[in-house]
Short mmCIF file of C-alpha atoms and ligand atoms in Angstrom, two decimals:
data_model
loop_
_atom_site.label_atom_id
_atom_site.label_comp_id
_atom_site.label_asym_id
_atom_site.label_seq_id
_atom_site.Cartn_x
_atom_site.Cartn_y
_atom_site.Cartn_z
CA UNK A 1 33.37 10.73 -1.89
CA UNK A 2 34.55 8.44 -5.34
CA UNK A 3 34.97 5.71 -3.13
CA UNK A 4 32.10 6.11 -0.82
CA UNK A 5 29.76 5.85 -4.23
CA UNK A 6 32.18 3.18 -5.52
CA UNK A 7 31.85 1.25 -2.96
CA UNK A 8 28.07 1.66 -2.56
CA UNK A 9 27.48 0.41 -6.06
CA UNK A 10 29.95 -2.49 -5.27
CA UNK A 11 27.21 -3.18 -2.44
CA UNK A 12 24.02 -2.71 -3.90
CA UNK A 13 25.23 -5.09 -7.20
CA UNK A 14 26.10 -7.48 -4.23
CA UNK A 15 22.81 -6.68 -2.84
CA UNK A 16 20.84 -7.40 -6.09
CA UNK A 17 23.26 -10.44 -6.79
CA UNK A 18 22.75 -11.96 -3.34
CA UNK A 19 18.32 -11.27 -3.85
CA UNK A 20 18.33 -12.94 -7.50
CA UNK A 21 20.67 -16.25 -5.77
CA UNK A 22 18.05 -16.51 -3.06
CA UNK A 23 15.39 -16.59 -5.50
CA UNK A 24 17.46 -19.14 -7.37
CA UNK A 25 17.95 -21.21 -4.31
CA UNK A 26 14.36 -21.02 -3.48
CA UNK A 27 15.47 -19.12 -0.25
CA UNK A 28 13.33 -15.67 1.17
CA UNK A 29 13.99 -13.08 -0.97
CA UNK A 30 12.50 -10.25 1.62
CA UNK A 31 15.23 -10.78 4.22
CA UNK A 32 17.98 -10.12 1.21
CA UNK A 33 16.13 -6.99 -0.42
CA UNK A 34 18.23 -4.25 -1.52
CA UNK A 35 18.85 -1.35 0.88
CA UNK A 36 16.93 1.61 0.66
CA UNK A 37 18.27 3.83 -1.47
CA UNK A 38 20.84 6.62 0.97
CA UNK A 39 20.14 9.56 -1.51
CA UNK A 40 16.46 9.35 -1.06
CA UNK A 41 13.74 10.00 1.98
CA UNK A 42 14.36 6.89 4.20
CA UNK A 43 11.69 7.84 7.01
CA UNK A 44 7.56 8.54 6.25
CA UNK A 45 8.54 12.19 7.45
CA UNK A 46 10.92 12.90 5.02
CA UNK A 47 9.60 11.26 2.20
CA UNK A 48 6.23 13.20 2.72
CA UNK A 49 8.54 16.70 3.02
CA UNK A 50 10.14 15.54 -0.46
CA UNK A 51 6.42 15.30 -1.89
CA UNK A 52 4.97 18.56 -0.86
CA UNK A 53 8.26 20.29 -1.43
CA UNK A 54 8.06 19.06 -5.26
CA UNK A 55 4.58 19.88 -5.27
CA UNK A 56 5.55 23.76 -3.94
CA UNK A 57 8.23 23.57 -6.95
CA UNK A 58 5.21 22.38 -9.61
CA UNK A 59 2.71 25.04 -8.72
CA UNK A 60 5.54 27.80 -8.82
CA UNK A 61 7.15 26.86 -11.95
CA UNK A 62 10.67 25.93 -10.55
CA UNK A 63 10.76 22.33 -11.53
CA UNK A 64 13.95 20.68 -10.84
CA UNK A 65 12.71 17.47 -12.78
CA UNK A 66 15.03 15.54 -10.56
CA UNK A 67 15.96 11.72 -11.88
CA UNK A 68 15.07 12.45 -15.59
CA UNK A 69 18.78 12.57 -17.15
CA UNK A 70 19.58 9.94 -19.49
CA UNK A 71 21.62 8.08 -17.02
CA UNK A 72 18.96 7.49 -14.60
CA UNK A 73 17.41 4.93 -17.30
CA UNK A 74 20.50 2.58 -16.55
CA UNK A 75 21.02 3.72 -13.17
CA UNK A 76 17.38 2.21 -12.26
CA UNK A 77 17.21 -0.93 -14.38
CA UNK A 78 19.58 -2.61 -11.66
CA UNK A 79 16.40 -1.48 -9.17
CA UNK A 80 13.90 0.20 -7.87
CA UNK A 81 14.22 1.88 -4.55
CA UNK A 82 10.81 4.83 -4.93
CA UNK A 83 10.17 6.46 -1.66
CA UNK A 84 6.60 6.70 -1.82
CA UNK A 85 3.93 4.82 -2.79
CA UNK A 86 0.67 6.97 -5.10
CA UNK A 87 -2.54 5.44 -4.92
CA UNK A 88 -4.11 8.49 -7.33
CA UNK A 89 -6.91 8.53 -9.65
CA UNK A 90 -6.67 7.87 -13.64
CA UNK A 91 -7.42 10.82 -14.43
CA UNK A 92 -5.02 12.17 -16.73
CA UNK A 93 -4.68 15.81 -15.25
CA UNK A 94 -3.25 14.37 -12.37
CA UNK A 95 0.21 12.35 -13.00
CA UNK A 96 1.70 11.78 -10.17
CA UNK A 97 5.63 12.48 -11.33
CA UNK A 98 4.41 15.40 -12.77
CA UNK A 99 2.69 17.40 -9.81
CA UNK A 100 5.19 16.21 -7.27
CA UNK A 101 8.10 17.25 -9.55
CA UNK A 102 9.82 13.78 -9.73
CA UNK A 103 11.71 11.16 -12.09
CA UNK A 104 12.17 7.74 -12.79
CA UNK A 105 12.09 5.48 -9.79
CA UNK A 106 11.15 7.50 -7.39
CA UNK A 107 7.55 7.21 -6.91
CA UNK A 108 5.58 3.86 -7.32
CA UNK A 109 2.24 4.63 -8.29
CA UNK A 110 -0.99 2.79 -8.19
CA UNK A 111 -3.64 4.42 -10.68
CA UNK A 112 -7.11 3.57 -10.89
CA UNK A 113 -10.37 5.92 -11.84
CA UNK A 114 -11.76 6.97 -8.13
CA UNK A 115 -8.82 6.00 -6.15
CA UNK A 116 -9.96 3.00 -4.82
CA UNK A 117 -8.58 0.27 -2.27
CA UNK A 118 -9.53 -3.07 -4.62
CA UNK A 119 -7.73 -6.11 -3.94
CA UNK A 120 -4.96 -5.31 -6.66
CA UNK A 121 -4.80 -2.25 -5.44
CA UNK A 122 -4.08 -3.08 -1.82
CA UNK A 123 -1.94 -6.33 -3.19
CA UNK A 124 0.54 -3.72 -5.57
CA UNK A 125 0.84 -1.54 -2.13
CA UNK A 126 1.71 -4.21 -0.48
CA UNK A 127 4.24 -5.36 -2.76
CA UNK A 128 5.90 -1.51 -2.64
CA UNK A 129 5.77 -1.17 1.06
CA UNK A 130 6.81 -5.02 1.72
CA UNK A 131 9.29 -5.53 -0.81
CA UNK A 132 10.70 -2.44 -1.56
CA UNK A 133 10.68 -0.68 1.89
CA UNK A 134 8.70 2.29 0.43
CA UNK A 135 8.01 4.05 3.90
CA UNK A 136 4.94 6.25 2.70
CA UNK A 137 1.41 5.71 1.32
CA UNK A 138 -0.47 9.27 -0.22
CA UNK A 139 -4.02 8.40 -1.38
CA UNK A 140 -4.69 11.14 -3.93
CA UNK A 141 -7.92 12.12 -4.24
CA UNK A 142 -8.60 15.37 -7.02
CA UNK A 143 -11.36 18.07 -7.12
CA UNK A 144 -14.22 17.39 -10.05
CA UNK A 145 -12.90 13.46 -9.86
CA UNK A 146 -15.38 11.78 -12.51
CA UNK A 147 -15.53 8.45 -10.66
CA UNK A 148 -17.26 10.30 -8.06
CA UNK A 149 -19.23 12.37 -10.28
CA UNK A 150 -20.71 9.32 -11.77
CA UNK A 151 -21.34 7.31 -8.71
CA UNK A 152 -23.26 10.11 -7.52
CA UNK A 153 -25.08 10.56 -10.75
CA UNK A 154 -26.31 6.80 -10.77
CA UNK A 155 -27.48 7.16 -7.41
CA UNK A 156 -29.54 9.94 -7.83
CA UNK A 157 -31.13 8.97 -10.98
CA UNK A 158 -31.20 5.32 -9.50
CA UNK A 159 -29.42 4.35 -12.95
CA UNK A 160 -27.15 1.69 -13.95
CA UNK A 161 -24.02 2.44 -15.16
CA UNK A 162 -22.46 0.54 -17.94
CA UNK A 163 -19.88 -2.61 -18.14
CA UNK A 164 -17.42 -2.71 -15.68
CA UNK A 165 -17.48 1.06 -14.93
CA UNK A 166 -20.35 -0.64 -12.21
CA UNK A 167 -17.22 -1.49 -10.09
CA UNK A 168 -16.29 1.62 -10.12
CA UNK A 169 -19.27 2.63 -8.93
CA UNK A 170 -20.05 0.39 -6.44
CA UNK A 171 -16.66 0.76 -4.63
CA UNK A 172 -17.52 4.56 -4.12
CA UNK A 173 -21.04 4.01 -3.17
CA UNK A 174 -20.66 3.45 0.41
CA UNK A 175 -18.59 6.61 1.06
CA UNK A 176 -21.26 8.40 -1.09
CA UNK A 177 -24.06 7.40 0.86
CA UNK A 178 -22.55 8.77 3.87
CA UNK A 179 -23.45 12.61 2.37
CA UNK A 180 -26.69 14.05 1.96
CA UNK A 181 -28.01 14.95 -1.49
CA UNK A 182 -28.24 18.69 -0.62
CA UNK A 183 -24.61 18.84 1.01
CA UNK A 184 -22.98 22.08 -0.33
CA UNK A 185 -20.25 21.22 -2.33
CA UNK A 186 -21.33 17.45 -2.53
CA UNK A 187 -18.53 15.99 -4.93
CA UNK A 188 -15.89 17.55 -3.11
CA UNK A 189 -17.04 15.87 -0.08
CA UNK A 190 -17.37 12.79 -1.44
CA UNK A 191 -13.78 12.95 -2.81
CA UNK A 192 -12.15 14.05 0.70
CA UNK A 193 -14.36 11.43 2.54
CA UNK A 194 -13.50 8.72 -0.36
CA UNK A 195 -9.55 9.56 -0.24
CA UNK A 196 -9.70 9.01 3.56
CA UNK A 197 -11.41 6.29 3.29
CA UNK A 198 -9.19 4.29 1.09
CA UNK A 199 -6.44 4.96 3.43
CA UNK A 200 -8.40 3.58 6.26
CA UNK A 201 -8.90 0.56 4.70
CA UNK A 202 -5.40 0.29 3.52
CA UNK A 203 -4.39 0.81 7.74
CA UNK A 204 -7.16 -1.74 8.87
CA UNK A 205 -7.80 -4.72 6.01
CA UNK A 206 -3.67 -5.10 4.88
CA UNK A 207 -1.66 -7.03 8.11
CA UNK A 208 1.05 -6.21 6.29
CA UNK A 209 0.85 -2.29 6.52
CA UNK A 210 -1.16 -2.56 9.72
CA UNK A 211 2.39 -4.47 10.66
CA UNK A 212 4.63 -1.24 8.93
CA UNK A 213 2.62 1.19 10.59
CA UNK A 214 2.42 -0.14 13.99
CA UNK A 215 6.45 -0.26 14.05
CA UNK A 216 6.51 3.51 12.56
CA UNK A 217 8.24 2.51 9.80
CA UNK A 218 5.44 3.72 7.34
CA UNK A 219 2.69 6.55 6.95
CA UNK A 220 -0.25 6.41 4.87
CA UNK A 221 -1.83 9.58 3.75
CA UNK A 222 -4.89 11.17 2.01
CA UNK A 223 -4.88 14.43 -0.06
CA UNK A 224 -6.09 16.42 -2.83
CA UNK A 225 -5.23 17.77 -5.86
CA UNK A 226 -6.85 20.89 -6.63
CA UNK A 227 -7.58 21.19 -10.69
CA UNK A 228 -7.54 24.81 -10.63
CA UNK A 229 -3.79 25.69 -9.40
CA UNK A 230 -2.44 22.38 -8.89
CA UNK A 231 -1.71 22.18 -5.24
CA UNK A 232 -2.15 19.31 -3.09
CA UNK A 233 -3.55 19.67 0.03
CA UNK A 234 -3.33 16.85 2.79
CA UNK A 235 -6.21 16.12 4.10
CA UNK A 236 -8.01 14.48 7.33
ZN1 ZN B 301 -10.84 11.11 -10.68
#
């Protein structure tokens, strides 16, 4: 067992030597990227199981807070191998390593108010899935989001909205229109149909995750984090 971890180090320093001389050299650094890490969910299955099984541990109280110890600080500043990508909302009841019951490195996560696919968004995502082999995409989505909430506001009143919180806005729009005013539980459909729809155009408008996913080498995902007892649920 010693030697099997010695001599995986030995390979993933070689690994991370060989990436920064074919940067140096002005070679591809994709085809040279670091393996995925063994100890962690290599497949979109698994890595979605680890998710949901952390969540299960967060809403009962039996956090493991796995990857936390001290040594995990130098253990990831040779590299980053997370097994999923987040693409959750700002809001700051819902941190990602928190609700999924996870540690440093493991999770690359994407936040921006409303969850939505912008061009950085989709160009980080990229990077994660591309770069660093992440084989799953969750699009969080939460209950009461307030990105939502105010896109729906400024429609009804037929208001503007401030500054650069109109991007915000404007980005969410389209999925809003989509429900009628006197839809029961309005914001909450909104935030299901707005999750899914991020992750559609993450599958459709990105050739490289249209690529990953066509060769089943990556999953993309909505869900949504419930405020009241912290549980997400997957969704569409
Ligand atoms: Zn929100």
């Amino acid at each position: 067992m010693k030697n099997v971890q010695h001599s995986r180090r030995n390979f993933l320093r070689l690994a991370a030597g060989a990436t920064l001389a074919a940067s140096t050299l002005g070679l591809p650094r994709m085809a040279l990227a670091a393996p995925f890490a063994p100890d962690k969910p290599a497949t979109p299955d698994a890595a979605l199981k680890e998710l949901l099984d952390g969540n299960l541990r967060y809403i009962r109280g039996r956090l493991r807070h796995p990857d936390q110890r001290p040594g995990r600080i130098a253990e990831v500043a040779k590299g980053q191998h997370p097994f999923a990508v987040i693409l959750g909302c700002a809001d700051s009841r819902v941190p990602p390593e928190v609700v999924f019951d996870q540690g440093l490195g493991n999770l690359f996560v994407v936040r921006v108010a409303g969850n939505i696919a912008s061009d950085d968004v989709m160009g980080s995502i990229e990077y994660a899935v591309e770069e660093l082999n992440v084989p799953l995409v969750m699009v969080l989505g939460h209950a009461r989001c307030g990105a939502v909430t105010a896109t729906l506001n400024a429609m009804d009143q037929g208001a503007t909205v401030p500054a650069h919180i109109s991007s915000l806005v404007e980005a969410i729009k389209p999925v809003a229109q989509q429900v009628s005013r006197d839809t029961p539980d309005r914001v909450d459909v909104v935030v299901r149909k707005n999750a899914l729809h991020a992750a559609d155009q993450l599958r459709h408008e990105s050739e490289i995750l249209h690529e990953k996913l066509s060769s089943g080498t990556l999953k993309i995902v909505s869900a949504r984090y419930n405020l009241d007892d912290g549980r997400v649920e997957l969704i569409g």
